[in-house]
Coordinates of C-alpha atoms in Angstrom, one line a residue:
X1 CA -50.8 -63.6 17.3
X2 CA -49.1 -66.8 16.2
X3 CA -46.0 -65.9 18.2
X4 CA -47.8 -64.2 21.2
X5 CA -48.4 -67.3 23.3
X6 CA -47.0 -65.7 26.5
X7 CA -49.0 -62.5 26.0
X8 CA -52.2 -64.5 25.6
X9 CA -51.3 -66.4 28.7
X10 CA -51.1 -63.1 30.6
X11 CA -54.3 -61.7 29.1
X12 CA -56.4 -64.8 30.0
X13 CA -55.0 -64.6 33.5
X14 CA -56.0 -61.0 33.8
X15 CA -59.5 -61.8 32.6
X16 CA -59.9 -64.4 35.4
X17 CA -58.5 -62.0 38.0
X18 CA -61.0 -59.4 36.8
X19 CA -63.9 -61.9 37.1
X20 CA -62.9 -62.7 40.6
X21 CA -62.5 -59.0 41.4
X22 CA -66.1 -58.4 40.3
X23 CA -67.3 -61.5 42.3
X24 CA -65.6 -59.9 45.4
X25 CA -67.5 -56.6 44.7
X26 CA -70.8 -58.5 44.5
X27 CA -70.0 -60.3 47.8
X28 CA -69.3 -57.0 49.6
X29 CA -72.5 -55.6 48.2
X30 CA -74.4 -58.6 49.5
X31 CA -72.9 -58.0 52.9
X32 CA -74.0 -54.4 52.8
X33 CA -77.6 -55.3 51.9
X34 CA -77.7 -57.9 54.7
X35 CA -76.3 -55.5 57.3
X36 CA -78.7 -52.8 56.1
X37 CA -81.7 -55.2 56.4
X38 CA -80.5 -56.3 59.8
X39 CA -80.2 -52.7 61.0
X40 CA -83.6 -51.8 59.7
X41 CA -85.2 -54.8 61.5
X42 CA -83.4 -53.9 64.7
X43 CA -84.6 -50.3 64.3
X44 CA -88.2 -51.5 63.8
X45 CA -87.9 -53.8 66.8
X46 CA -86.6 -51.0 68.9
X47 CA -89.5 -48.7 68.2
X48 CA -92.3 -51.2 67.9
X49 CA -94.4 -51.4 71.1
X50 CA -94.4 -54.5 73.2
X51 CA -97.6 -56.4 73.5
X52 CA -99.8 -54.6 75.9
X53 CA -103.3 -55.0 77.3
X54 CA -106.2 -53.7 75.2
X55 CA -106.6 -50.6 77.5
X56 CA -103.0 -49.6 76.8
X57 CA -103.1 -50.1 73.0
X58 CA -102.5 -46.9 71.0
X59 CA -105.7 -45.3 69.8
X60 CA -104.4 -42.0 68.4
X61 CA -104.2 -41.9 64.6
X62 CA -100.7 -40.5 64.7
X63 CA -99.5 -43.5 66.8
X64 CA -101.3 -46.0 64.6
X65 CA -99.8 -44.4 61.5
X66 CA -96.3 -44.6 63.0
X67 CA -96.8 -48.3 63.7
X68 CA -98.0 -48.9 60.2
X69 CA -94.9 -47.1 58.9
X70 CA -92.8 -49.4 61.1
X71 CA -94.6 -52.4 59.6
X72 CA -93.9 -51.2 56.1
X73 CA -90.3 -50.5 56.9
X74 CA -90.0 -54.1 58.2
X75 CA -91.4 -55.3 54.9
X76 CA -88.9 -53.0 53.1
X77 CA -86.1 -54.6 55.1
X78 CA -87.4 -58.0 54.0
X79 CA -87.1 -56.9 50.4
X80 CA -83.5 -55.9 51.0
X81 CA -82.9 -59.4 52.2
X82 CA -84.5 -60.7 49.0
X83 CA -82.1 -58.5 47.0
X84 CA -79.1 -59.9 48.9
X85 CA -80.3 -63.5 48.5
X86 CA -80.9 -63.0 44.7
X87 CA -77.5 -61.5 44.2
X88 CA -75.8 -64.3 46.2
X89 CA -77.6 -67.0 44.3
X90 CA -77.8 -65.6 40.8
X91 CA -74.6 -63.5 40.6
X92 CA -72.0 -64.3 43.2
X93 CA -72.5 -68.1 43.2
X94 CA -72.6 -68.2 39.4
X95 CA -69.4 -66.2 39.1
X96 CA -67.5 -68.4 41.5
X97 CA -68.6 -71.6 39.7
X98 CA -67.7 -70.1 36.3
X99 CA -64.4 -68.8 37.6
X100 CA -63.4 -72.4 38.6
X101 CA -64.4 -73.8 35.2
X102 CA -62.6 -71.0 33.4
X103 CA -59.4 -71.7 35.3
X104 CA -59.6 -75.4 34.4
X105 CA -60.3 -74.7 30.7
X106 CA -57.5 -72.2 30.5
X107 CA -55.0 -74.5 32.1
X108 CA -55.9 -77.2 29.5
X109 CA -55.5 -74.9 26.5
X110 CA -52.2 -73.6 27.7
X111 CA -50.9 -77.1 28.3
X112 CA -51.8 -78.1 24.7
X113 CA -50.0 -75.0 23.4
X114 CA -46.9 -75.8 25.5
X115 CA -47.0 -79.4 24.3
X116 CA -47.2 -78.3 20.6
X117 CA -44.3 -75.9 21.2
X118 CA -42.2 -78.6 22.8
X119 CA -42.8 -81.0 20.0
X120 CA -41.8 -78.4 17.4
X121 CA -38.6 -77.7 19.4
X122 CA -37.8 -81.5 19.4
X123 CA -38.2 -81.7 15.6
X124 CA -36.0 -78.7 15.2
X125 CA -33.3 -80.3 17.4
X126 CA -33.4 -83.6 15.4
X127 CA -33.1 -81.6 12.2
X128 CA -30.3 -79.6 13.6
X129 CA -28.4 -82.7 14.8
X130 CA -28.7 -84.4 11.4
X131 CA -27.5 -81.2 9.8
X132 CA -24.5 -80.9 12.0
X133 CA -23.7 -84.6 11.4
X134 CA -24.0 -84.2 7.6
X135 CA -21.7 -81.2 7.8
X136 CA -19.1 -83.1 9.8
X137 CA -19.2 -86.1 7.4
X138 CA -18.8 -83.7 4.5
X139 CA -15.7 -82.2 6.0
X140 CA -14.3 -85.7 6.7
X141 CA -14.9 -86.7 3.0
X142 CA -13.2 -83.6 1.8
X143 CA -10.1 -84.5 3.9
X144 CA -10.1 -88.1 2.6
X145 CA -10.3 -86.8 -1.0
X146 CA -7.4 -84.4 -0.4
X147 CA -5.4 -87.3 1.2
X148 CA -6.1 -89.6 -1.8
X149 CA -5.2 -87.0 -4.3
X150 CA -1.9 -86.2 -2.5
X151 CA -0.9 -89.9 -2.4
X152 CA -2.0 -90.5 -5.9
X153 CA 0.3 -87.7 -7.2
X154 CA 3.2 -88.7 -5.0
X155 CA 5.6 -91.0 -6.9
X156 CA 7.1 -92.3 -3.8
X157 CA 3.8 -93.6 -2.4
X158 CA 3.2 -97.3 -2.7
X159 CA 0.3 -98.7 -4.4
X160 CA -1.0 -100.1 -1.1
X161 CA -1.1 -96.6 0.4
X162 CA -2.9 -95.2 -2.6
X163 CA -5.5 -98.0 -2.5
X164 CA -6.0 -97.5 1.2
X165 CA -6.6 -93.8 0.7
X166 CA -9.0 -94.6 -2.1
X167 CA -11.0 -96.9 0.2
X168 CA -11.1 -94.3 2.9
X169 CA -12.4 -91.7 0.5
X170 CA -15.1 -94.1 -0.7
X171 CA -16.2 -94.7 2.9
X172 CA -16.4 -91.1 3.8
X173 CA -18.2 -90.2 0.7
X174 CA -20.8 -93.0 1.4
X175 CA -21.3 -91.7 5.0
X176 CA -21.6 -88.2 3.8
X177 CA -24.3 -89.3 1.4
X178 CA -26.2 -91.1 4.1
X179 CA -26.1 -88.1 6.5
X180 CA -27.2 -86.0 3.6
X181 CA -30.2 -88.1 3.1
X182 CA -31.0 -88.2 6.8
X183 CA -30.6 -84.4 7.1
X184 CA -32.9 -83.9 4.1
X185 CA -35.5 -86.2 5.8
X186 CA -35.3 -84.4 9.1
X187 CA -35.5 -81.0 7.4
X188 CA -38.5 -82.1 5.5
X189 CA -40.1 -83.4 8.6
X190 CA -39.3 -80.3 10.6
X191 CA -40.7 -78.0 7.9
X192 CA -43.9 -80.0 7.9
X193 CA -44.3 -80.0 11.7
X194 CA -43.5 -76.3 11.8
X195 CA -46.1 -75.6 9.2
X196 CA -48.6 -77.7 11.0
X197 CA -47.7 -76.0 14.3
X198 CA -48.2 -72.4 13.1
X199 CA -51.0 -73.0 10.7
X200 CA -53.1 -75.7 12.5
X201 CA -52.2 -76.5 16.1
X202 CA -51.5 -73.0 17.5
X203 CA -54.4 -71.2 15.7
X204 CA -56.7 -73.9 17.0
X205 CA -55.4 -73.4 20.6
X206 CA -55.6 -69.6 20.2
X207 CA -59.1 -69.9 18.9
X208 CA -60.2 -71.9 21.9
X209 CA -58.6 -69.3 24.2
X210 CA -60.4 -66.6 22.3
X211 CA -63.7 -68.4 22.7
X212 CA -63.0 -68.9 26.4
X213 CA -62.3 -65.2 26.9
X214 CA -65.4 -64.2 24.9
X215 CA -67.5 -66.5 27.1
X216 CA -66.0 -64.8 30.1
X217 CA -67.0 -61.4 28.8
X218 CA -70.5 -62.6 28.0
X219 CA -70.8 -64.1 31.6
X220 CA -69.7 -60.8 33.0
X221 CA -72.4 -59.0 31.0
X222 CA -75.0 -61.5 32.2
X223 CA -73.9 -61.0 35.8
X224 CA -74.1 -57.2 35.3
X225 CA -77.7 -57.6 34.1
X226 CA -78.6 -60.0 36.9
X227 CA -77.1 -57.6 39.4
X228 CA -79.5 -54.9 38.2
X229 CA -82.5 -57.3 37.8
X230 CA -82.1 -58.4 41.4
X231 CA -82.8 -54.8 42.4
X232 CA -85.5 -54.2 39.8
X233 CA -87.5 -57.2 40.8
X234 CA -88.2 -55.8 44.3
X235 CA -89.0 -52.3 43.1
X236 CA -92.8 -52.9 42.8
X237 CA -93.0 -54.3 46.3
X238 CA -90.8 -51.5 47.6
X239 CA -93.1 -49.0 45.9
X240 CA -96.1 -50.6 47.6
X241 CA -94.2 -50.3 51.0
X242 CA -93.6 -46.6 50.3
X243 CA -97.3 -46.1 49.2
X244 CA -98.3 -47.8 52.5
X245 CA -96.2 -45.2 54.3
X246 CA -97.8 -42.4 52.4
X247 CA -101.3 -43.8 53.1
X248 CA -100.4 -44.1 56.8
X249 CA -99.3 -40.4 56.8
X250 CA -102.6 -39.4 55.2
X251 CA -104.6 -41.4 57.8
X252 CA -103.5 -39.0 60.6
X253 CA -106.6 -37.2 61.8
X254 CA -105.9 -34.4 64.2
X255 CA -109.6 -33.9 65.0
X256 CA -110.1 -37.5 65.9
X257 CA -107.0 -37.5 68.2
X258 CA -108.3 -34.4 69.9
X259 CA -111.7 -36.1 70.4
X260 CA -109.9 -39.2 71.9
X261 CA -108.1 -36.9 74.4
X262 CA -111.4 -35.3 75.3
X263 CA -113.1 -38.7 75.7
X264 CA -110.2 -40.0 77.7
X265 CA -110.0 -37.1 80.2
X266 CA -113.7 -36.0 80.3
X267 CA -114.8 -36.0 83.9
X268 CA -118.4 -35.0 83.6
X269 CA -118.1 -32.4 86.3
X270 CA -119.5 -28.9 85.9
X271 CA -117.0 -26.0 86.1
X272 CA -117.2 -24.0 89.3
X273 CA -119.5 -21.0 89.4
X274 CA -118.7 -17.3 89.6
X275 CA -117.4 -15.9 92.9
X276 CA -119.8 -13.5 94.7
X277 CA -119.1 -9.9 95.3
X278 CA -118.0 -9.3 98.9
X279 CA -118.8 -5.6 99.8
X280 CA -116.8 -4.8 102.9
X281 CA -117.7 -1.1 102.8
X282 CA -121.3 -1.5 103.8
X283 CA -120.5 -1.9 107.4
X284 CA -118.4 1.3 107.4
X285 CA -121.1 3.3 105.5
X286 CA -123.8 2.0 107.8
X287 CA -121.9 2.7 110.9
X288 CA -121.2 6.3 109.9
X289 CA -124.8 6.9 109.0
X290 CA -126.0 5.5 112.4
X291 CA -123.6 7.7 114.2
X292 CA -122.1 4.9 116.3
X293 CA -118.5 4.1 117.0
X294 CA -117.1 1.2 115.1
X295 CA -114.8 -0.9 117.2
X296 CA -113.1 -4.1 116.0
X297 CA -114.9 -7.2 117.1
X298 CA -111.6 -8.7 118.0
X299 CA -111.2 -6.3 121.0
X300 CA -112.8 -7.0 124.3
X301 CA -113.3 -10.7 123.4
X302 CA -111.8 -13.6 125.3
X303 CA -111.1 -17.1 124.1
X304 CA -112.3 -20.0 126.1
X305 CA -110.3 -23.2 125.2
X306 CA -113.0 -25.3 126.8
X307 CA -115.6 -24.4 124.2
X308 CA -115.8 -26.5 121.0
X309 CA -116.5 -25.7 117.5
X310 CA -119.8 -27.4 117.6
X311 CA -121.0 -25.1 120.3
X312 CA -120.1 -22.1 118.2
X313 CA -122.8 -23.0 115.6
X314 CA -125.9 -20.9 116.0
X315 CA -124.5 -18.3 118.4
X316 CA -126.0 -14.8 118.7
X317 CA -123.6 -12.0 117.7
X318 CA -123.6 -8.4 118.8
X319 CA -125.0 -7.0 115.5
X320 CA -127.0 -10.0 114.3
X321 CA -126.2 -13.5 113.2
X322 CA -122.7 -14.9 113.2
X323 CA -121.3 -14.4 109.7
X324 CA -120.5 -17.5 107.8
X325 CA -116.9 -18.7 107.3
X326 CA -115.4 -17.4 104.1
X327 CA -116.1 -19.8 101.3
X328 CA -113.0 -20.7 99.2
X329 CA -111.1 -19.1 97.7
X330 CA -111.4 -15.3 98.1
X331 CA -109.8 -12.7 95.8
X332 CA -109.3 -9.7 98.1
X333 CA -107.0 -7.9 95.7
X334 CA -109.4 -8.0 92.8
X335 CA -111.3 -5.1 91.3
X336 CA -114.8 -4.7 92.8
X337 CA -117.8 -3.0 91.2
X338 CA -120.7 -1.2 92.9
X339 CA -124.2 -0.6 91.5
X340 CA -125.8 2.8 91.5
X341 CA -129.6 3.3 91.8
X342 CA -129.9 3.7 88.1
X343 CA -128.3 0.3 87.5
X344 CA -124.9 1.5 86.2
X345 CA -121.7 0.1 87.6
X346 CA -118.5 1.8 88.6
X347 CA -115.2 0.3 89.8
X348 CA -114.1 0.8 93.4
X349 CA -111.1 -0.4 95.3
X350 CA -111.5 -1.8 98.8
X351 CA -108.9 -1.3 101.5
X352 CA -110.5 -3.9 103.8
X353 CA -109.3 -6.9 101.8
X354 CA -105.7 -5.9 102.3
X355 CA -106.2 -5.8 106.0
X356 CA -107.9 -9.1 105.8
X357 CA -105.0 -10.7 103.9
X358 CA -102.5 -9.3 106.3
X359 CA -104.5 -10.7 109.2
X360 CA -104.8 -14.0 107.6
X361 CA -101.0 -14.2 107.1
X362 CA -100.4 -13.3 110.7
X363 CA -102.7 -15.9 112.2
X364 CA -101.4 -18.6 109.8
X365 CA -104.9 -20.2 109.7
X366 CA -105.4 -22.2 106.5
X367 CA -108.4 -21.3 104.4
X368 CA -110.6 -23.8 102.6
X369 CA -109.2 -24.5 99.2
X370 CA -111.3 -24.0 96.1
X371 CA -113.6 -26.7 94.9
X372 CA -111.4 -27.1 91.8
X373 CA -108.3 -27.9 93.9
X374 CA -110.4 -30.3 96.1
X375 CA -111.7 -32.1 93.0
X376 CA -108.2 -32.3 91.5
X377 CA -106.7 -33.6 94.7
X378 CA -109.6 -36.1 95.1
X379 CA -109.0 -37.7 91.7
X380 CA -105.2 -37.4 91.6
X381 CA -104.6 -39.0 94.9
X382 CA -107.3 -41.5 94.9
X383 CA -106.9 -44.9 96.5
X384 CA -107.0 -48.3 94.8
X385 CA -109.5 -48.8 92.1
X386 CA -112.9 -49.9 93.3
X387 CA -115.1 -52.5 91.6
X388 CA -117.8 -50.0 90.7
X389 CA -115.3 -47.4 89.6
X390 CA -116.7 -44.9 92.1
X391 CA -113.2 -43.4 92.5
X392 CA -113.5 -42.1 88.9
X393 CA -115.3 -39.0 87.6
X394 CA -118.9 -39.6 86.4
X395 CA -118.0 -39.6 82.7
X396 CA -115.0 -41.9 83.1
X397 CA -116.9 -44.1 85.4
X398 CA -119.7 -44.5 82.8
X399 CA -117.2 -45.4 80.1
X400 CA -115.4 -47.9 82.2
X401 CA -118.7 -49.6 83.2
X402 CA -119.8 -49.7 79.6
X403 CA -116.6 -51.3 78.6
X404 CA -116.9 -53.9 81.3
X405 CA -120.5 -54.7 80.3
X406 CA -119.4 -55.2 76.7
X407 CA -116.7 -57.6 77.8
X408 CA -119.0 -59.5 80.0
X409 CA -121.5 -59.8 77.2
X410 CA -118.8 -61.2 74.9
X411 CA -117.9 -63.7 77.6
X412 CA -121.5 -64.6 78.1
X413 CA -121.9 -65.2 74.3
X414 CA -118.9 -67.5 74.4
X415 CA -120.3 -69.5 77.3
X416 CA -123.7 -69.7 75.5
X417 CA -122.1 -71.0 72.4
X418 CA -120.2 -73.6 74.4
X419 CA -123.4 -74.6 76.2
X420 CA -125.1 -75.1 72.9
X421 CA -122.2 -77.2 71.6
X422 CA -122.2 -79.4 74.7
X423 CA -126.0 -79.9 74.4
X424 CA -125.6 -81.0 70.7
X425 CA -122.7 -83.3 71.6
X426 CA -124.8 -84.8 74.4
X427 CA -127.7 -85.5 72.0
X428 CA -125.3 -87.1 69.6
X429 CA -123.9 -89.3 72.4
X430 CA -127.4 -90.3 73.5
X431 CA -128.3 -91.3 70.0
X432 CA -125.0 -93.1 69.3
X433 CA -123.6 -94.4 72.6
X434 CA -120.6 -95.9 70.9
X435 CA -119.3 -92.4 70.2
X436 CA -119.1 -91.4 73.9
X437 CA -120.7 -91.3 77.3
X438 CA -123.4 -88.6 77.7
X439 CA -122.8 -88.4 81.4
X440 CA -119.2 -87.3 80.9
X441 CA -120.4 -84.0 79.5
X442 CA -122.7 -83.2 82.5
X443 CA -119.9 -81.7 84.8
X444 CA -118.7 -79.4 82.0
X445 CA -122.3 -78.5 81.2
X446 CA -123.0 -77.7 84.8
X447 CA -119.8 -75.6 85.0
X448 CA -120.8 -73.7 81.9
X449 CA -124.3 -73.0 83.3
X450 CA -122.8 -71.7 86.5
X451 CA -120.5 -69.4 84.6
X452 CA -123.4 -68.1 82.6
X453 CA -125.4 -67.3 85.8
X454 CA -122.3 -65.6 87.3
X455 CA -121.8 -63.5 84.2
X456 CA -125.5 -62.5 84.1
X457 CA -125.3 -61.4 87.7
X458 CA -122.2 -59.4 87.0
X459 CA -123.9 -57.8 83.9
X460 CA -127.0 -56.9 86.0
X461 CA -124.9 -55.4 88.7
X462 CA -122.8 -53.3 86.3
X463 CA -125.9 -52.2 84.4
X464 CA -127.4 -51.0 87.7
X465 CA -124.3 -49.0 88.4
X466 CA -124.4 -47.6 84.9
X467 CA -128.0 -46.6 85.2
X468 CA -127.2 -44.9 88.5
X469 CA -124.4 -42.9 86.9
X470 CA -126.4 -41.9 83.9
X471 CA -129.3 -40.9 86.1
X472 CA -127.0 -38.8 88.3
X473 CA -125.4 -37.1 85.3
X474 CA -128.8 -36.2 83.8
X475 CA -130.1 -35.0 87.2
X476 CA -127.0 -32.9 87.8
X477 CA -127.4 -31.2 84.4
X478 CA -131.0 -30.3 85.1
X479 CA -130.2 -29.2 88.7
X480 CA -127.3 -27.0 87.4
X481 CA -129.7 -25.3 85.0
X482 CA -132.3 -24.6 87.6
X483 CA -129.7 -23.5 90.1
X484 CA -128.4 -20.9 87.6
X485 CA -131.9 -19.5 87.2
X486 CA -132.5 -19.3 90.9
X487 CA -129.2 -17.7 91.4
X488 CA -130.0 -15.0 88.9
X489 CA -133.4 -14.3 90.5
X490 CA -132.2 -14.1 94.1
X491 CA -128.7 -12.6 93.5
X492 CA -129.6 -9.2 94.9
X493 CA -131.8 -10.4 97.8
X494 CA -129.5 -12.6 99.8
X495 CA -128.0 -11.4 103.0
X496 CA -124.5 -12.3 103.9
X497 CA -125.8 -14.8 106.4
X498 CA -127.8 -16.7 103.8
X499 CA -131.2 -15.3 105.0
X500 CA -133.6 -13.2 102.9
X501 CA -135.1 -9.8 103.6
X502 CA -137.3 -7.4 101.8
X503 CA -135.3 -4.4 103.1
X504 CA -132.0 -4.0 101.3
X505 CA -130.8 -1.6 103.9
X506 CA -130.9 -4.2 106.6
X507 CA -128.5 -6.5 104.8
X508 CA -125.2 -6.2 106.7
X509 CA -122.2 -8.3 106.0
X510 CA -119.6 -8.4 108.8
X511 CA -115.9 -8.2 108.0
X512 CA -114.1 -11.4 107.2
X513 CA -113.3 -13.4 110.4
X514 CA -111.1 -16.1 108.8
X515 CA -108.2 -15.2 111.0
X516 CA -110.2 -15.5 114.2
X517 CA -110.6 -18.8 116.0
X518 CA -113.9 -20.7 115.6
X519 CA -114.7 -20.6 119.3
X520 CA -113.4 -17.1 119.9
X521 CA -116.7 -15.6 121.1
X522 CA -118.5 -18.8 122.4
X523 CA -118.7 -17.6 126.0
X524 CA -119.8 -14.0 125.1
X525 CA -122.8 -14.7 123.0
X526 CA -125.2 -17.6 123.0
X527 CA -127.8 -18.2 120.3
X528 CA -130.4 -21.0 120.8
X529 CA -131.9 -20.5 117.4
X530 CA -129.8 -22.0 114.5
X531 CA -130.0 -20.7 111.0
X532 CA -133.3 -21.7 109.3
X533 CA -133.2 -24.5 106.7
X534 CA -134.1 -23.3 103.2
X535 CA -134.1 -26.8 101.6
X536 CA -132.5 -30.2 101.7
X537 CA -130.1 -32.1 99.6
X538 CA -128.9 -35.7 99.0
X539 CA -125.2 -36.5 98.6
X540 CA -124.5 -37.9 95.1
X541 CA -120.9 -38.7 95.9
X542 CA -119.0 -39.1 99.1
X543 CA -116.9 -36.2 100.4
X544 CA -114.1 -36.5 103.0
X545 CA -114.2 -33.0 104.4
X546 CA -110.6 -32.9 105.7
X547 CA -110.3 -29.2 105.3
X548 CA -111.4 -26.9 108.1
X549 CA -114.9 -25.5 107.6
X550 CA -116.1 -28.3 105.4
X551 CA -118.6 -31.0 106.3
X552 CA -117.9 -34.7 105.5
X553 CA -120.8 -36.7 104.0
X554 CA -121.5 -40.1 102.7
X555 CA -123.1 -41.1 99.4
X556 CA -126.9 -41.0 99.8
X557 CA -126.9 -38.9 103.1
X558 CA -129.7 -36.3 103.6
X559 CA -128.6 -32.9 104.8
X560 CA -130.3 -29.6 105.4
X561 CA -129.5 -26.5 103.3
X562 CA -129.0 -23.4 105.3
X563 CA -127.2 -21.3 102.7
X564 CA -127.2 -21.5 98.9
X565 CA -124.2 -21.6 96.6
X566 CA -123.0 -18.1 96.1
X567 CA -121.4 -19.0 92.8
X568 CA -118.1 -20.3 94.3
X569 CA -119.1 -24.0 94.1
X570 CA -119.9 -24.5 97.8
X571 CA -123.1 -24.9 99.7
X572 CA -123.6 -24.6 103.5
X573 CA -125.4 -27.6 105.0
X574 CA -126.3 -29.0 108.4
X575 CA -126.7 -32.6 109.7
X576 CA -129.6 -33.7 111.9
X577 CA -127.2 -33.5 114.9
X578 CA -126.6 -29.8 114.3
X579 CA -123.1 -30.1 112.7
X580 CA -122.6 -27.5 110.0
X581 CA -120.1 -27.0 107.2
X582 CA -119.6 -26.4 103.5
X583 CA -119.9 -29.2 100.9
X584 CA -119.2 -29.1 97.1
X585 CA -122.3 -28.1 95.2
X586 CA -121.6 -30.6 92.4
X587 CA -121.5 -33.4 94.9
X588 CA -125.2 -33.0 96.1
X589 CA -128.7 -32.9 94.6
X590 CA -130.3 -29.7 96.0
X591 CA -134.0 -29.3 96.6
X592 CA -135.1 -25.8 97.8
X593 CA -138.3 -25.1 99.7
X594 CA -140.8 -22.8 98.0
X595 CA -141.3 -20.6 101.0
X596 CA -137.6 -20.6 102.0
X597 CA -137.3 -16.8 101.6
X598 CA -140.0 -16.2 104.1
X599 CA -138.6 -18.6 106.7

């Protein structure tokens, strides 16, 4: 390699270029890590919920697990940032500093090599000049010698010419000897410098370049290792993040989520009861057996617009009491069953419900919706929230009241702690007046006591509401159980009008009159005796009674029961002023008279 200075120059330049190329690769990898971490953080921020009130905080285990996964992913993004920072500091920064030092060192070594080569070239030129001068003087000496010999042999030449030629020969010979000595000296010097150049100076410079290139290779190896170590250092933390995600996935509990949904939407209402069997064929069979002509009640009747619905209550009809309005909703197209004397049942199809449905469509008179639809509408289209949560179903109302009581108790505890602290501070001020004025704490102490009294009143009020709700829920459960038993006992003994009789043959149910106007027969039949009361009830919840045939009532109002619930969720009741209508059975607390059947 002693004569490969230019090739070594190219190789060392290639080594520096490769180092800078790897540094550029690390820089781009750092940018990728930074962008990846930034995108992960933006993703977490996009799907993380904003701060919300406690009531709106996620409670489902699946939601909580997802938010825990987002937190772990945010930590994972932080570790990617750590990787980028470590690579930038330990790899990229170190490579750039070393590249600068390497360029400086290489430049210095190459300059030394070029200087040594220039010095050797200068020695060679000096030796070559002395050689050429010696050669020229030798040729001049030879010419002088030839001229002297020619004159010396010439007989015609004078002694002066010969002597002059001899002197010229001596002069050229002397100059040739001097140039010879000088050439010998320059040659010796050049040989020495050339030996020194190729055996000492150049090898030393090449060795330094070799050491520099080896250090560059070692630095690249260290950077490769540091590049991997930057990733390996965060692997334990990343593993913990992934373990956290797995634990979050395992924490999902489908049964708990289902229970939360049940607790959130549980209303506390009882489901509506069974619909009663409406036998429209009894009137036909009874008419045929009596040998009478059955004429529709709609014929021969006139409508007086002056009469009111209120006067229609308690009227006397041609074949008995006025039948009750149809309780909601009817299923005229359903399959009916009839009982035989031996207790067996067989299915029959009634044609009368079809006529009833067609008549209802013709008249266009709206029927009373079912209690389920009324309850749904009442709670879906409720007004603004009330202080006692009376607009909510019983179970939800109880939960809301309990939450409010817990919050008030926590606030009361804070006020109590603050009062105790103020009293202690006041005692300290009284014992050490220089620390403060005890009177300055009195306004704050008075305000705290006032807040405590206010909170106690609020707690007492909410506890009263809570006790009322819990008592109503328990009473409704007991009442529902007893009502089911009574319904089973008296199922076969009720007449269509709600009265009781010992003769089953006298129980006659008129055809449905939903399509007729309420005051259709007011002027034809008058009945001074209203239906007898079989019990009384107390309204547990208020009811609007917007639908026709229903009776509005206020919470706590006392009504008479004139007809029990037939299983459709409605009970017929009457006010003290004689106004009658249907009310939801689950909205009232019913008390039946013991001798109601004989009334």
